mmCIF file of C-alpha atoms in Angstrom:
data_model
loop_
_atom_site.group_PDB
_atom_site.id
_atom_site.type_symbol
_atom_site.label_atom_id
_atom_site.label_comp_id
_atom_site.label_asym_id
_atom_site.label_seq_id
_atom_site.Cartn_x
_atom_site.Cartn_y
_atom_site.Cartn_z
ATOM 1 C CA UNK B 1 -47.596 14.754 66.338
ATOM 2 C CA UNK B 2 -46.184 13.822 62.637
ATOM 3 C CA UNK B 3 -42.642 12.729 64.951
ATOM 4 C CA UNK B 4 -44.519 11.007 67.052
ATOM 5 C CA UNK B 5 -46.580 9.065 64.040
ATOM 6 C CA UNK B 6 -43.355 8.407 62.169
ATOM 7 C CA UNK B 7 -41.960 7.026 65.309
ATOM 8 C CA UNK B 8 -44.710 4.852 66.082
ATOM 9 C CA UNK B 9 -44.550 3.930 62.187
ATOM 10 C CA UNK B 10 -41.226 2.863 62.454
ATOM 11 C CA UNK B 11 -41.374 0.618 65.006
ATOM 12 C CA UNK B 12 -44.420 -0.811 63.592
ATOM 13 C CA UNK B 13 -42.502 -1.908 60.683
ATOM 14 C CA UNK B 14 -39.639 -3.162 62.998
ATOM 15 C CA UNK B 15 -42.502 -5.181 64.479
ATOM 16 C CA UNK B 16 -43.932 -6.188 61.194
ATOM 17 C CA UNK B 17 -40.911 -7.868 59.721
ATOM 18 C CA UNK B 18 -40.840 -9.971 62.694
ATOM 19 C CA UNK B 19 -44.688 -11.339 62.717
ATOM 20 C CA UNK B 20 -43.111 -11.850 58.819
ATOM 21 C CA UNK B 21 -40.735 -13.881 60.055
ATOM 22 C CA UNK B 22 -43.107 -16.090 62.292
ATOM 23 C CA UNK B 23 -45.610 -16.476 59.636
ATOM 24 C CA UNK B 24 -43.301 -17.208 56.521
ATOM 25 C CA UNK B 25 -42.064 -20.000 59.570
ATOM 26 C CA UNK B 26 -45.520 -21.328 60.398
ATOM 27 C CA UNK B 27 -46.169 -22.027 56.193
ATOM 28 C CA UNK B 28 -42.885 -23.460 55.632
ATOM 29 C CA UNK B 29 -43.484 -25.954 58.977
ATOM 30 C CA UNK B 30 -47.273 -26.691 57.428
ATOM 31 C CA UNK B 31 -45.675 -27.822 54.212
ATOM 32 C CA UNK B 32 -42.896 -29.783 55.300
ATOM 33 C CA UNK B 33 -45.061 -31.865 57.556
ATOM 34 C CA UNK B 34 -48.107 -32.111 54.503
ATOM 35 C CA UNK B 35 -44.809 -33.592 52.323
ATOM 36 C CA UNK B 36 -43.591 -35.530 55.348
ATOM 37 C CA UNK B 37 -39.858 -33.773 55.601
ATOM 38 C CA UNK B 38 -40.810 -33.363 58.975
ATOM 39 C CA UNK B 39 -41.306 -36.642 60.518
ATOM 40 C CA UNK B 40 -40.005 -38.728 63.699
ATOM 41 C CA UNK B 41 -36.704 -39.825 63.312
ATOM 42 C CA UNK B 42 -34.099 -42.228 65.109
ATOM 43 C CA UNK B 43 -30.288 -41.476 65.723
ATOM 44 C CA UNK B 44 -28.540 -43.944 67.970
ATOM 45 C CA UNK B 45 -31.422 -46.053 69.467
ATOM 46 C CA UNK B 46 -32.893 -42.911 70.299
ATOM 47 C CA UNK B 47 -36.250 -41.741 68.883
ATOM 48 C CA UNK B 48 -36.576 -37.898 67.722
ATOM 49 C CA UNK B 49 -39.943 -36.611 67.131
ATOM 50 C CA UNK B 50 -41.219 -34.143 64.486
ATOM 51 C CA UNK B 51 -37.809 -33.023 63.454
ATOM 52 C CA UNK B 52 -35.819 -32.819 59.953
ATOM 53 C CA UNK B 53 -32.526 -33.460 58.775
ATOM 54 C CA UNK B 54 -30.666 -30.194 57.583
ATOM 55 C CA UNK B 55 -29.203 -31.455 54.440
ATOM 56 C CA UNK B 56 -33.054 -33.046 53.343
ATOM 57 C CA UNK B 57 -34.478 -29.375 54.184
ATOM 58 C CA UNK B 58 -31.616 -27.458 51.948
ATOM 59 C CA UNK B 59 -32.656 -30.174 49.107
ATOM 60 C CA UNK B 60 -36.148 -29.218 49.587
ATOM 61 C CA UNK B 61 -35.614 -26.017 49.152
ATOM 62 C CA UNK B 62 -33.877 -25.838 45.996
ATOM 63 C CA UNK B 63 -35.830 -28.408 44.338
ATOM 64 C CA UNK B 64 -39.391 -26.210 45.794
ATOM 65 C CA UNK B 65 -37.589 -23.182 43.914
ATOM 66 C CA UNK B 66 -37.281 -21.247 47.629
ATOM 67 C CA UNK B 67 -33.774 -20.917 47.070
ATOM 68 C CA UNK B 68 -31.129 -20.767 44.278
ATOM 69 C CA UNK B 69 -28.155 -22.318 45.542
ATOM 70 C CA UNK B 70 -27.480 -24.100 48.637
ATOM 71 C CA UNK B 71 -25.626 -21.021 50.440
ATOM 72 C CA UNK B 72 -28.780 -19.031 49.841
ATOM 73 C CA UNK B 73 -30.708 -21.934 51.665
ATOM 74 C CA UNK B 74 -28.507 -21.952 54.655
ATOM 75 C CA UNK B 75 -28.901 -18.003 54.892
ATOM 76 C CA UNK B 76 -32.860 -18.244 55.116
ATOM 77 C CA UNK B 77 -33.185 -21.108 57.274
ATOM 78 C CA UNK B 78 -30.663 -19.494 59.609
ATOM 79 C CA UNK B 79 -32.815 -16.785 59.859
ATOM 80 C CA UNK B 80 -35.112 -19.316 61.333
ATOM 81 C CA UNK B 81 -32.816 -20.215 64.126
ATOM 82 C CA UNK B 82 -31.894 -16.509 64.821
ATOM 83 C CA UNK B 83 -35.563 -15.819 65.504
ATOM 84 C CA UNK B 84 -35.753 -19.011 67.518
ATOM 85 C CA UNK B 85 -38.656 -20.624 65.256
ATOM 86 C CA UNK B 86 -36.630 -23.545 64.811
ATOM 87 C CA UNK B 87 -33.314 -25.312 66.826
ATOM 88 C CA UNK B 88 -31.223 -28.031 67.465
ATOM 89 C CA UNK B 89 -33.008 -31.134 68.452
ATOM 90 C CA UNK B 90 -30.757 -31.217 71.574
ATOM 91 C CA UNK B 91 -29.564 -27.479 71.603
ATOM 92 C CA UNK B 92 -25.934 -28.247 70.689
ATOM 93 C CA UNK B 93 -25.501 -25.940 67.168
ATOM 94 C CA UNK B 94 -26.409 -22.269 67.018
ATOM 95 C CA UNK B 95 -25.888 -21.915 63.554
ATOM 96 C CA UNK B 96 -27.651 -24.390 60.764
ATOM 97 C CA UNK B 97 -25.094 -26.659 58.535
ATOM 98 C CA UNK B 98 -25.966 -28.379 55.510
ATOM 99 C CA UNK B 99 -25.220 -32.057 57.142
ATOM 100 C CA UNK B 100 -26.963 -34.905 58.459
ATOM 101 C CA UNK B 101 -28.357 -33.194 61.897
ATOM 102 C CA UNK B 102 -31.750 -32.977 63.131
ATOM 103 C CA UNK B 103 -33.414 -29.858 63.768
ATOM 104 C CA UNK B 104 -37.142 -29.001 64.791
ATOM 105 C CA UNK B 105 -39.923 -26.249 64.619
ATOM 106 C CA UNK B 106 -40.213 -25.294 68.258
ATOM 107 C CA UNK B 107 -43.955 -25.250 67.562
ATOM 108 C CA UNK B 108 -43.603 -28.582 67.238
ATOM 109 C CA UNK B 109 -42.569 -29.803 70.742
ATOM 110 C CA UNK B 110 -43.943 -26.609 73.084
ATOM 111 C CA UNK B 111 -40.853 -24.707 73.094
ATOM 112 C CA UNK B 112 -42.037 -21.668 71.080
ATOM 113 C CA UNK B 113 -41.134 -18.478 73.214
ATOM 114 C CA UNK B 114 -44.970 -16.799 73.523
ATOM 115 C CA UNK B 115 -43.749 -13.248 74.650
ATOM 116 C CA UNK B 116 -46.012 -10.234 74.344
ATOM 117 C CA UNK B 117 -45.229 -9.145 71.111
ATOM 118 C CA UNK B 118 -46.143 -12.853 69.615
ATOM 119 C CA UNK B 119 -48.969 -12.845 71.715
ATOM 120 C CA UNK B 120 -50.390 -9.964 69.851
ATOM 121 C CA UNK B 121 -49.722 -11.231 66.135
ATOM 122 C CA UNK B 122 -51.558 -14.525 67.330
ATOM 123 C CA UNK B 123 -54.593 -12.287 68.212
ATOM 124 C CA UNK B 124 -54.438 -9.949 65.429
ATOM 125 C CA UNK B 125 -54.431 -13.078 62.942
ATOM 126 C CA UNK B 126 -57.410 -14.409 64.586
ATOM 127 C CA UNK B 127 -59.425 -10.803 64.267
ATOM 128 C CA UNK B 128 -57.967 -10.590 60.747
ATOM 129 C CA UNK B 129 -59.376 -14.380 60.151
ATOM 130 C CA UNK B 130 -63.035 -13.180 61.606
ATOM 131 C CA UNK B 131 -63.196 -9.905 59.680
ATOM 132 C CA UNK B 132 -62.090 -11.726 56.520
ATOM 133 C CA UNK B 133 -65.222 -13.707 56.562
ATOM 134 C CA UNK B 134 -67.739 -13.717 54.039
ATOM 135 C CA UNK B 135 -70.453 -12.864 56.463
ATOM 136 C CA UNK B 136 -68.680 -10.399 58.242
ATOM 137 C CA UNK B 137 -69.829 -6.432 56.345
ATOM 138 C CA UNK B 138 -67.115 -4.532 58.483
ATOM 139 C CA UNK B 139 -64.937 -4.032 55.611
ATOM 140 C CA UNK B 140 -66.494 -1.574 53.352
ATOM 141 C CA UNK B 141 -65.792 0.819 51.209
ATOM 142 C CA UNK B 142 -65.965 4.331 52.358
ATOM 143 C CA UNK B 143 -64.593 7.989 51.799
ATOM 144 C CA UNK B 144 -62.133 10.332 54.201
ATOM 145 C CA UNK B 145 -61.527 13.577 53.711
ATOM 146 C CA UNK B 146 -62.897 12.969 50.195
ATOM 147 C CA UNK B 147 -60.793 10.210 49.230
ATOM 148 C CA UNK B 148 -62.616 6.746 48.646
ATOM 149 C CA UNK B 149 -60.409 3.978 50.578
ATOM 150 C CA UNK B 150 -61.405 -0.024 49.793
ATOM 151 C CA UNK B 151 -61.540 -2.643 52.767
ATOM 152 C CA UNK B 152 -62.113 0.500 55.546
ATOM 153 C CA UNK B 153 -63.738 -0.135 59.159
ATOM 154 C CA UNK B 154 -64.817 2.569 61.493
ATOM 155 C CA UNK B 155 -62.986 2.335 65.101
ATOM 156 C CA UNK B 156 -66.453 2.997 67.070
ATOM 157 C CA UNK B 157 -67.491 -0.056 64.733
ATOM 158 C CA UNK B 158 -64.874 -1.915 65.150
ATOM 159 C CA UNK B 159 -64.895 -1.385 68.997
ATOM 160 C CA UNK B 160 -68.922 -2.985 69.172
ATOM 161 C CA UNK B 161 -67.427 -5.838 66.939
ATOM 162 C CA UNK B 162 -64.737 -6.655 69.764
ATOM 163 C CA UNK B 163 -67.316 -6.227 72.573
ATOM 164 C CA UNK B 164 -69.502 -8.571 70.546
ATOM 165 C CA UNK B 165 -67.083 -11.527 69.638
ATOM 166 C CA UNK B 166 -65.872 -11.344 73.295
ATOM 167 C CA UNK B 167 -62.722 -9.859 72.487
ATOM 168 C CA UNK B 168 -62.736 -7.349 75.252
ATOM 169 C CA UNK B 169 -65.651 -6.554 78.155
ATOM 170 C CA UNK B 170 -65.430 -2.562 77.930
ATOM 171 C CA UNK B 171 -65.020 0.031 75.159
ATOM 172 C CA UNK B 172 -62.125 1.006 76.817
ATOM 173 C CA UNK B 173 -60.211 -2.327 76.632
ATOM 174 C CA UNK B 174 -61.466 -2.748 73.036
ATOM 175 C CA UNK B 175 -59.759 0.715 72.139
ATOM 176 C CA UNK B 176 -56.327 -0.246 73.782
ATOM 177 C CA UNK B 177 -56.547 -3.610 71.924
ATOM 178 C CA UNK B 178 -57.210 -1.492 68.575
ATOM 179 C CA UNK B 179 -53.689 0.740 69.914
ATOM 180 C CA UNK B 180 -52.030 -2.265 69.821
ATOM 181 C CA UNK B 181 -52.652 -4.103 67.036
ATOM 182 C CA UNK B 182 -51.327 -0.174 65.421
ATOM 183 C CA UNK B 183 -48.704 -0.130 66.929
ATOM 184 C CA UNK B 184 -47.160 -3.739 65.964
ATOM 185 C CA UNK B 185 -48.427 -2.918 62.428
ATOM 186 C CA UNK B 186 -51.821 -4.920 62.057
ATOM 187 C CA UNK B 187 -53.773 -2.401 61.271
ATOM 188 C CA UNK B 188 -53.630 1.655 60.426
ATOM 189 C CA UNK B 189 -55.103 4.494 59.851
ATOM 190 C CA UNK B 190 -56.191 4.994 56.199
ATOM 191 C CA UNK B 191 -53.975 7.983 56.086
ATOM 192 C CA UNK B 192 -51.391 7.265 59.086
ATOM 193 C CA UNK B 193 -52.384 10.641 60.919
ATOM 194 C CA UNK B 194 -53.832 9.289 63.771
ATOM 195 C CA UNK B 195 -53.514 6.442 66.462
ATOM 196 C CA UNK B 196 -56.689 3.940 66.953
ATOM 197 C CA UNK B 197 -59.579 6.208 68.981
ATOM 198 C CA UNK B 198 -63.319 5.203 69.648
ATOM 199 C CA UNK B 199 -64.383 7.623 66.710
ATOM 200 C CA UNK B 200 -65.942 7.971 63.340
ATOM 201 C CA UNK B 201 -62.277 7.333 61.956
ATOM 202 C CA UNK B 202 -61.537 4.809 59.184
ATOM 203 C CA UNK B 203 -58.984 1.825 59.574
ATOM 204 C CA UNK B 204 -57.643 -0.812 57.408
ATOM 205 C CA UNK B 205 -55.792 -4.215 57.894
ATOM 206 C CA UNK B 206 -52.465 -3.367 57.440
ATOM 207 C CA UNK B 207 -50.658 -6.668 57.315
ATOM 208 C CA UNK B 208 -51.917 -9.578 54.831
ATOM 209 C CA UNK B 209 -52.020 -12.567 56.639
ATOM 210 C CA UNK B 210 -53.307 -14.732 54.200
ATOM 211 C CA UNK B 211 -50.446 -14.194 51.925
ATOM 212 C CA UNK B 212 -48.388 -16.743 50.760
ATOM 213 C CA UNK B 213 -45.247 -16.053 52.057
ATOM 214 C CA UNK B 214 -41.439 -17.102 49.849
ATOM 215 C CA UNK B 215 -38.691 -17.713 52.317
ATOM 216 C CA UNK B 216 -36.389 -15.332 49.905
ATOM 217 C CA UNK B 217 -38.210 -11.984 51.576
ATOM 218 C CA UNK B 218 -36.180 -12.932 54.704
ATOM 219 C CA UNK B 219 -32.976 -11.473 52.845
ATOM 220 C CA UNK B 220 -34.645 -8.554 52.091
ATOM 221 C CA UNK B 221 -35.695 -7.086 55.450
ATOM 222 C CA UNK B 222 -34.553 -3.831 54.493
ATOM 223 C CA UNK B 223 -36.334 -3.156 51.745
ATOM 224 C CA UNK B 224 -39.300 -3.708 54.457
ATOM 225 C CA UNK B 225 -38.206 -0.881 57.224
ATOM 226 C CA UNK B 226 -37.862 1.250 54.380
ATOM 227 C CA UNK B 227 -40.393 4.152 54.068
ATOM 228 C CA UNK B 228 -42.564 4.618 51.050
ATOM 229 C CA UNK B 229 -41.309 7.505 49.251
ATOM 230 C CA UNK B 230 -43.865 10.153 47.336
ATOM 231 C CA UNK B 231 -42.718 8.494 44.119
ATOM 232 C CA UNK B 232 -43.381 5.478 44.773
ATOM 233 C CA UNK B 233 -46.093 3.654 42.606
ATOM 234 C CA UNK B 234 -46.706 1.046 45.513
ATOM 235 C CA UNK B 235 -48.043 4.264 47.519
ATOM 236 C CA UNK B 236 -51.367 3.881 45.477
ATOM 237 C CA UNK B 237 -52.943 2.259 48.450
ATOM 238 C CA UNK B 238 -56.416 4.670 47.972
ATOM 239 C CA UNK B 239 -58.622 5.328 44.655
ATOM 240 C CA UNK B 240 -59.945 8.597 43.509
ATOM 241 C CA UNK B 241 -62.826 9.635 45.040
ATOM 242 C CA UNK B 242 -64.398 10.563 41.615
ATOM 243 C CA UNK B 243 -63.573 7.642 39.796
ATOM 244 C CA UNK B 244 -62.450 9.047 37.035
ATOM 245 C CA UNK B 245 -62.046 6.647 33.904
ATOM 246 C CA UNK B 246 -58.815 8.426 32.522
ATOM 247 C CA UNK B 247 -56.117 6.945 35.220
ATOM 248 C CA UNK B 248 -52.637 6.575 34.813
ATOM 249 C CA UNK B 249 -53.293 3.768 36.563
ATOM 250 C CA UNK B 250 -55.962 0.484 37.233
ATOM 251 C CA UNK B 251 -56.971 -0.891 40.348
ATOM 252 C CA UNK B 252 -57.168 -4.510 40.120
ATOM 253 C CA UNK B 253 -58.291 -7.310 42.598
ATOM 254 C CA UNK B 254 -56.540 -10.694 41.639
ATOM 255 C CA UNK B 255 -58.893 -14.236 42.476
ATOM 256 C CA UNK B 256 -55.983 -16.137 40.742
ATOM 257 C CA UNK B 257 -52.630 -16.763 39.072
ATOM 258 C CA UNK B 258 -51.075 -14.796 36.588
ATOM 259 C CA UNK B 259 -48.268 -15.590 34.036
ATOM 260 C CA UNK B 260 -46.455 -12.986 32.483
ATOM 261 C CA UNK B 261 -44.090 -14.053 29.334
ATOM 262 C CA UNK B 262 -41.413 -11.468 29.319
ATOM 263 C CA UNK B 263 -38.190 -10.808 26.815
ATOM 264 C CA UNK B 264 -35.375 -9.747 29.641
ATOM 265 C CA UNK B 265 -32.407 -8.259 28.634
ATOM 266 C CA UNK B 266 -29.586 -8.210 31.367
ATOM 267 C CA UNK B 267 -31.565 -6.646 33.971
ATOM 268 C CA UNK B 268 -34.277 -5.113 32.263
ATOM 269 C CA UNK B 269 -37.132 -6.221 31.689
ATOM 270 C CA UNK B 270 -40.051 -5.633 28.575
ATOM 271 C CA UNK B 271 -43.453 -7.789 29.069
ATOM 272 C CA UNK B 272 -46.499 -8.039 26.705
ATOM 273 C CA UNK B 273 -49.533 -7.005 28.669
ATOM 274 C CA UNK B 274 -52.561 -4.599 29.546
ATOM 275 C CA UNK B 275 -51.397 -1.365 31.158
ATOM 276 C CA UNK B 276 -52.274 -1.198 34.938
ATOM 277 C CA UNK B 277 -51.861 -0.973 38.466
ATOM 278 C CA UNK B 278 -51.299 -3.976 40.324
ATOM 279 C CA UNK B 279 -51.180 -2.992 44.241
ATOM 280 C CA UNK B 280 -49.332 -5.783 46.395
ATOM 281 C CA UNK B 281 -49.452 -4.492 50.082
ATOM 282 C CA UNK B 282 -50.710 -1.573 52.663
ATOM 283 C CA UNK B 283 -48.946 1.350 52.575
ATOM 284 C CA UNK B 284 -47.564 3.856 55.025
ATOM 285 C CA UNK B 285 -47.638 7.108 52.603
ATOM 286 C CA UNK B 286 -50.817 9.177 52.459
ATOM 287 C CA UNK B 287 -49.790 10.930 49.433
ATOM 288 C CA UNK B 288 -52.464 11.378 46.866
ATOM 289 C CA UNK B 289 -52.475 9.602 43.786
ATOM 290 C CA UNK B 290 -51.197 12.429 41.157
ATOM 291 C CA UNK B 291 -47.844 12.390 43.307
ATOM 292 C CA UNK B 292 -47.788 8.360 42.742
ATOM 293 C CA UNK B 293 -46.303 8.799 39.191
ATOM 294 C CA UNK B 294 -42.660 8.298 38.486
ATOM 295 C CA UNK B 295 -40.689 8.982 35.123
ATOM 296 C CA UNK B 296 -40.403 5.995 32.894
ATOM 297 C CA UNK B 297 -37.496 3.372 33.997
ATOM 298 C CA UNK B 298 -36.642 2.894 29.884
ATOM 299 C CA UNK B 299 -33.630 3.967 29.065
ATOM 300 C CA UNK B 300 -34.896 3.893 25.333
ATOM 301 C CA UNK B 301 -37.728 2.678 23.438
ATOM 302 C CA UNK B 302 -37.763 -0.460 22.635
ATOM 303 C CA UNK B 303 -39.878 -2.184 19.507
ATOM 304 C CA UNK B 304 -41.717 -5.704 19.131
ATOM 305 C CA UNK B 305 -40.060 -6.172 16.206
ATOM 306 C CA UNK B 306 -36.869 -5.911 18.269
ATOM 307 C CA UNK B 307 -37.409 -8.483 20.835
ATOM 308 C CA UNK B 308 -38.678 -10.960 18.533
ATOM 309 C CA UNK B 309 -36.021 -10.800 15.784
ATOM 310 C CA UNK B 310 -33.391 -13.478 15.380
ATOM 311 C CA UNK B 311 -30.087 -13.535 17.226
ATOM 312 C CA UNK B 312 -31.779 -10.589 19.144
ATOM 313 C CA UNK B 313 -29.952 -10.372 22.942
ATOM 314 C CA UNK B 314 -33.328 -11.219 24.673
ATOM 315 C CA UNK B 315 -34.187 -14.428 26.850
ATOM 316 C CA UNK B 316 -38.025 -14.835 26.316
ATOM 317 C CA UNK B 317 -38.857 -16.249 30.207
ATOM 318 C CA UNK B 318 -42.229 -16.815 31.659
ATOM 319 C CA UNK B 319 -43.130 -15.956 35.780
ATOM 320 C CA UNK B 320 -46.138 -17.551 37.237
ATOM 321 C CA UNK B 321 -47.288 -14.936 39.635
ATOM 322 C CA UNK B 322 -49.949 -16.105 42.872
ATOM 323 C CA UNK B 323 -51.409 -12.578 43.469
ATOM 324 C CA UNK B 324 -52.288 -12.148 47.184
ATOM 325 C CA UNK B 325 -55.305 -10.275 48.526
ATOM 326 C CA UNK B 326 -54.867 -7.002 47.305
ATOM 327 C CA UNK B 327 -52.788 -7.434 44.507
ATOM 328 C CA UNK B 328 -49.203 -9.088 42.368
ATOM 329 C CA UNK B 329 -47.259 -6.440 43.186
ATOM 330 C CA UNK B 330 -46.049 -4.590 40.113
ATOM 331 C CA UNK B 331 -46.868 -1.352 37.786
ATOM 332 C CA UNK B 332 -47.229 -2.032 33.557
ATOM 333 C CA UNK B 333 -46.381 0.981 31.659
ATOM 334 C CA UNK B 334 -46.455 1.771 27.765
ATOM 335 C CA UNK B 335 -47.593 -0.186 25.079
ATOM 336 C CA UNK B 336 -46.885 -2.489 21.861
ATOM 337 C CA UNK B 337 -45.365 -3.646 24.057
ATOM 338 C CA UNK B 338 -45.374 -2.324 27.491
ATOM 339 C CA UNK B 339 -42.806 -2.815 30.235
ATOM 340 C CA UNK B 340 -42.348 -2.989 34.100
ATOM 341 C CA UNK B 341 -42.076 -0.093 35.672
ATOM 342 C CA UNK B 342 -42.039 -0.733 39.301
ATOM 343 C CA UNK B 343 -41.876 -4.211 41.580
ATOM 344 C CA UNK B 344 -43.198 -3.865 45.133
ATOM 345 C CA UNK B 345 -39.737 -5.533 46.945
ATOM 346 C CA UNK B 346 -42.590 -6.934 49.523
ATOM 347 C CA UNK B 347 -44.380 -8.548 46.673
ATOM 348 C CA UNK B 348 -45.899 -11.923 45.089
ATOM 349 C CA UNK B 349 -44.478 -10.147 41.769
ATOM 350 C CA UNK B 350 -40.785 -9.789 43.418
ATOM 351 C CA UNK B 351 -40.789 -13.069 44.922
ATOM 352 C CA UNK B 352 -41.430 -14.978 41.554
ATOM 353 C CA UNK B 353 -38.014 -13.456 40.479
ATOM 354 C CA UNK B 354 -39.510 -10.061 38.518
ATOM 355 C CA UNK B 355 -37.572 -6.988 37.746
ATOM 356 C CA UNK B 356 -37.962 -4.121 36.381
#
């Protein structure tokens, strides 16, 4: 059964990274057509709708801060093409070049390949939009196995909800649509030990759909087929049961953006801050929380007084960080000052350039 799970897990994630790929392609083509990058465009007496010009695009992106050189631009927006989001405006070039060619979304003139597996992101979004809604109470609170888990629904619950919005005619087709949306990583079981049933179990959204995706996560696919590891802070994905007020860590639900100054030092990194938990996405470990709580990442201590003195070898930099729906992504240890003790690879915190 755990083989089986870990499996299933697995390919969940493989699925994952690509409804990551088609979303972090759908916000990029809404933005380029609010700033009018995308427009129609004529070449040779010949009119080209709803397209861009590749060297605009790798312009864009450097001056938008989604990439820092124009190398790095022509890596993400080739990931694009390789996941057939956007091509050629005739078809000719199967790999992007920083020139003067044209190139469109393929959502943009009907040529978007709607497989299966696309075909069940598109739903799960929509059933992620509806339960997202402020007069929707499926989302509660609610305890497993004595551990309290936030945002939870109950499959039997769930299933009436489908039946009701007209999502499926039968209990039976509601629970194979609940297997599904599992199985390309939408939504899991609060503890990842069993598949979607028409029981008393509790589920959560797994993916974030709402969250503003940075094209720079498409280099770091890896990082998201990975499995969380038992010392992994980012495995904090339930809160104790007791709530107890002496933590080693905080639970914190963001409503808006955070900046962090920080004093970085080569690679390392010391910030000025409150000490907490900041949770950035779902989680595949069902570890519990005492197991969640890694040695410190300083090498030594390191003093106020330090950073701030004169000629000291720190950079004083600032991140704006745009927290998503659960979280920005990063763990604040220590005090006077504290430091950064973990970066979710996946999250708002990593993609504004944070380290530890």
């Amino acid at each position: 059964m755990e083989e089986g799970m870990s499996s299933m897990q697995q390919k969940a994630a493989e699925l994952e990274h690509m409804a990551e790929v088609l979303l972090t392609g759908e916000q990029l083509r809404l933005r380029l057509h609010e700033e009018k990058v995308i427009k129609d465009r004529r070449h040779h007496l010949k009119t080209y709708p709803n397209c861009f010009v590749a060297k605009e695009l790798i312009d864009w992106l450097i001056d938008h801060k989604e990439a820092s050189d124009r190398e790095t631009a022509i890596k993400l927006v080739q990931k694009l093409l390789d996941h057939s989001i956007i091509h050629h405006v005739c078809d000719e070039h199967k790999e992007f070049k920083d020139v003067k060619l044209f190139y469109r979304f393929r959502k943009d003139d009907g040529t978007f390949p709607l497989d299966n597996e696309v075909k069940v992101f598109m739903r799960g979004q929509r059933l992620y939009e509806k339960l997202m809604s402020s007069e929707n109470t499926l989302l509660q609170a609610r305890e497993e196995e004595g551990v309290k888990y936030e945002r939870t629904f109950v499959a039997s619950e769930f299933i009436d909800w489908l039946i009701q919005e007209g999502e499926a005619t039968t209990r039976s087709e509601a629970e194979q649509l609940g297997r599904r949306l599992l199985e390309h990583g939408i939504i899991q079981h609060v503890s990842n030990k069993h598949h979607f049933m028409d029981s008393n179990l509790l589920y959560q959204c797994r993916m974030n759909f709402r969250r503003r995706r940075r094209l720079m996560e498409l280099l770091t696919e890896k990082s998201r087929l990975m499995p969380e590891s038992h010392d992994s802070p980012f495995c904090l994905r339930k809160q104790n049961h007791d709530n107890r007020k002496h933590t080693s860590f905080l639970s914190v639900s963001p409503t808006k953006e955070i900046k962090i100054v920080s004093a970085v030092r080569r690679s390392s990194m010391s910030s000025c801050g409150s000490s907490g938990y900041f949770s950035s996405s779902p989680t595949l470990s069902s570890s519990p929380p005492v197991l969640c709580n890694p040695k410190s990442v300083l090498k030594r201590p390191v003093t106020a007084d330090e950073l701030l003195m004169p000629g000291a070898p720190y950079v004083r930099k600032t991140f704006t960080i745009v927290g998503d729906a659960v979280g920005w992504g990063f763990v604040v240890r220590g005090s006077k000052p504290c430091h950064i003790q973990a970066v979710d690879p996946s999250g708002p915190a990593a993609a504004a350039g944070m380290k530890v």
